[in-house]
XYZ file of C-alpha atoms in Angstrom:
141
model
C 0.872 -54.039 -4.017
C 2.560 -50.342 -3.541
C -0.375 -47.571 -2.053
C 0.010 -43.844 -2.531
C 0.514 -41.721 0.679
C -2.719 -39.177 1.663
C 0.056 -36.544 0.316
C 0.700 -35.711 4.032
C -2.508 -33.717 4.800
C -2.336 -35.097 8.470
C 1.211 -33.127 8.810
C 0.175 -30.209 7.165
C -1.890 -28.771 10.414
C 1.090 -28.699 12.543
C 3.283 -27.298 10.193
C 0.731 -24.739 10.061
C 1.105 -24.504 13.806
C 4.854 -24.119 13.700
C 4.640 -21.690 11.279
C 2.429 -19.510 13.040
C 4.328 -20.267 16.670
C 7.463 -18.818 14.811
C 5.536 -15.287 13.540
C 4.609 -15.369 17.218
C 7.864 -15.470 18.771
C 8.996 -12.548 16.317
C 5.712 -10.595 17.313
C 7.074 -7.020 18.604
C 3.578 -6.062 20.561
C 0.783 -7.033 21.697
C -0.910 -4.391 19.761
C -4.116 -5.080 17.007
C -2.191 -3.359 13.972
C 0.981 -5.720 14.574
C -1.506 -8.978 15.199
C -2.571 -7.581 11.645
C 0.078 -7.664 10.382
C 1.631 -11.040 11.848
C -1.735 -12.671 9.987
C -1.092 -10.943 7.022
C 2.443 -12.774 6.982
C 0.694 -15.882 7.716
C -1.861 -15.719 5.453
C 1.041 -15.025 2.298
C 3.273 -17.614 3.730
C 1.134 -20.417 4.142
C -2.163 -20.182 2.124
C -0.770 -21.575 -1.147
C -0.260 -24.811 0.547
C -3.310 -24.692 2.217
C -4.767 -24.426 -1.341
C -3.017 -27.262 -2.912
C -3.480 -29.628 -0.521
C -7.435 -28.787 -0.611
C -6.706 -29.472 -4.296
C -4.665 -32.495 -3.817
C -7.329 -33.490 -1.596
C -10.373 -33.120 -3.736
C -8.739 -34.709 -6.866
C -8.115 -37.978 -4.696
C -11.279 -37.957 -3.332
C -12.468 -37.830 -7.115
C -10.611 -40.104 -7.843
C -11.036 -42.938 -5.218
C -14.878 -42.367 -5.388
C -16.551 -42.371 -9.357
C -18.057 -44.945 -10.406
C -17.400 -47.267 -13.753
C -15.115 -49.345 -15.618
C -12.873 -47.222 -16.904
C -12.658 -45.309 -13.340
C -11.738 -48.752 -11.846
C -8.810 -49.191 -14.459
C -7.214 -46.235 -12.990
C -7.572 -46.945 -9.709
C -6.313 -50.569 -10.079
C -3.847 -48.388 -12.313
C -3.018 -46.120 -9.623
C -2.971 -48.040 -6.680
C -0.876 -51.483 -7.859
C 1.553 -49.935 -10.177
C 2.887 -46.696 -9.736
C 6.758 -46.940 -9.888
C 8.493 -46.578 -6.289
C 10.780 -43.973 -8.077
C 7.544 -41.887 -9.009
C 6.325 -42.088 -4.995
C 9.838 -40.857 -3.850
C 10.011 -38.329 -6.154
C 5.955 -36.460 -5.088
C 7.087 -37.463 -1.417
C 10.218 -35.935 -1.843
C 8.240 -32.750 -3.556
C 5.813 -32.740 -1.160
C 8.142 -32.588 1.522
C 10.386 -29.941 1.189
C 8.491 -27.222 3.056
C 9.255 -28.577 6.747
C 9.488 -25.340 8.934
C 11.124 -25.871 12.076
C 10.515 -24.144 15.267
C 13.405 -20.896 14.878
C 12.968 -20.049 18.941
C 14.414 -23.745 19.166
C 17.853 -25.618 18.808
C 17.061 -26.492 14.789
C 17.234 -30.446 14.659
C 20.179 -31.657 11.532
C 18.566 -33.148 8.756
C 21.155 -36.395 7.694
C 18.728 -37.177 4.752
C 20.023 -36.806 1.346
C 16.121 -34.822 0.533
C 17.228 -31.008 2.344
C 14.720 -28.399 3.574
C 13.594 -25.488 2.390
C 16.157 -22.703 3.871
C 15.109 -21.220 7.343
C 17.054 -18.599 9.594
C 17.560 -18.456 12.994
C 15.418 -16.078 15.139
C 16.435 -13.413 16.472
C 14.464 -14.107 20.014
C 17.062 -15.703 22.505
C 15.498 -17.929 24.884
C 16.312 -18.646 28.764
C 18.968 -20.050 29.164
C 19.624 -21.292 32.665
C 23.115 -20.081 34.419
C 24.964 -21.312 37.322
C 25.430 -18.430 40.139
C 28.735 -19.183 42.074
C 27.317 -17.584 44.980
C 24.432 -19.734 45.828
C 27.107 -23.033 45.287
C 25.956 -23.949 42.118
C 21.305 -23.665 42.109
C 20.567 -22.452 39.003
C 19.366 -18.732 37.858
C 17.334 -17.312 34.497
C 18.479 -14.034 33.467
């Protein structure tokens, strides 16, 4: 029996947090207009994904909870006889948008499915440097 996954709905909240963190790091100042602009960018970036998640969840919940012989047949057909290639295709489509934290080194993706392209942030994190005057103790610039 091959079960359809839950469309990665649990991971979407983490990806939303990553997208928000990337915008927060690039924030110019903590003034109200800059923060409002940042949240407008966040809304434009993540709201289509959130809407589609709610829609898919609603459809899946409706399919699982409807009563009747026809709906029992549809559930049996989908849960038992979905071809593996179709399930993999759906998972690939849902896994395309995988943002990474832009202020950390990117994780190299070794799989066959590459995520959406992402640019590095202009933010440069503090990297410890050794000071020759203090016998190799690390200092932050």
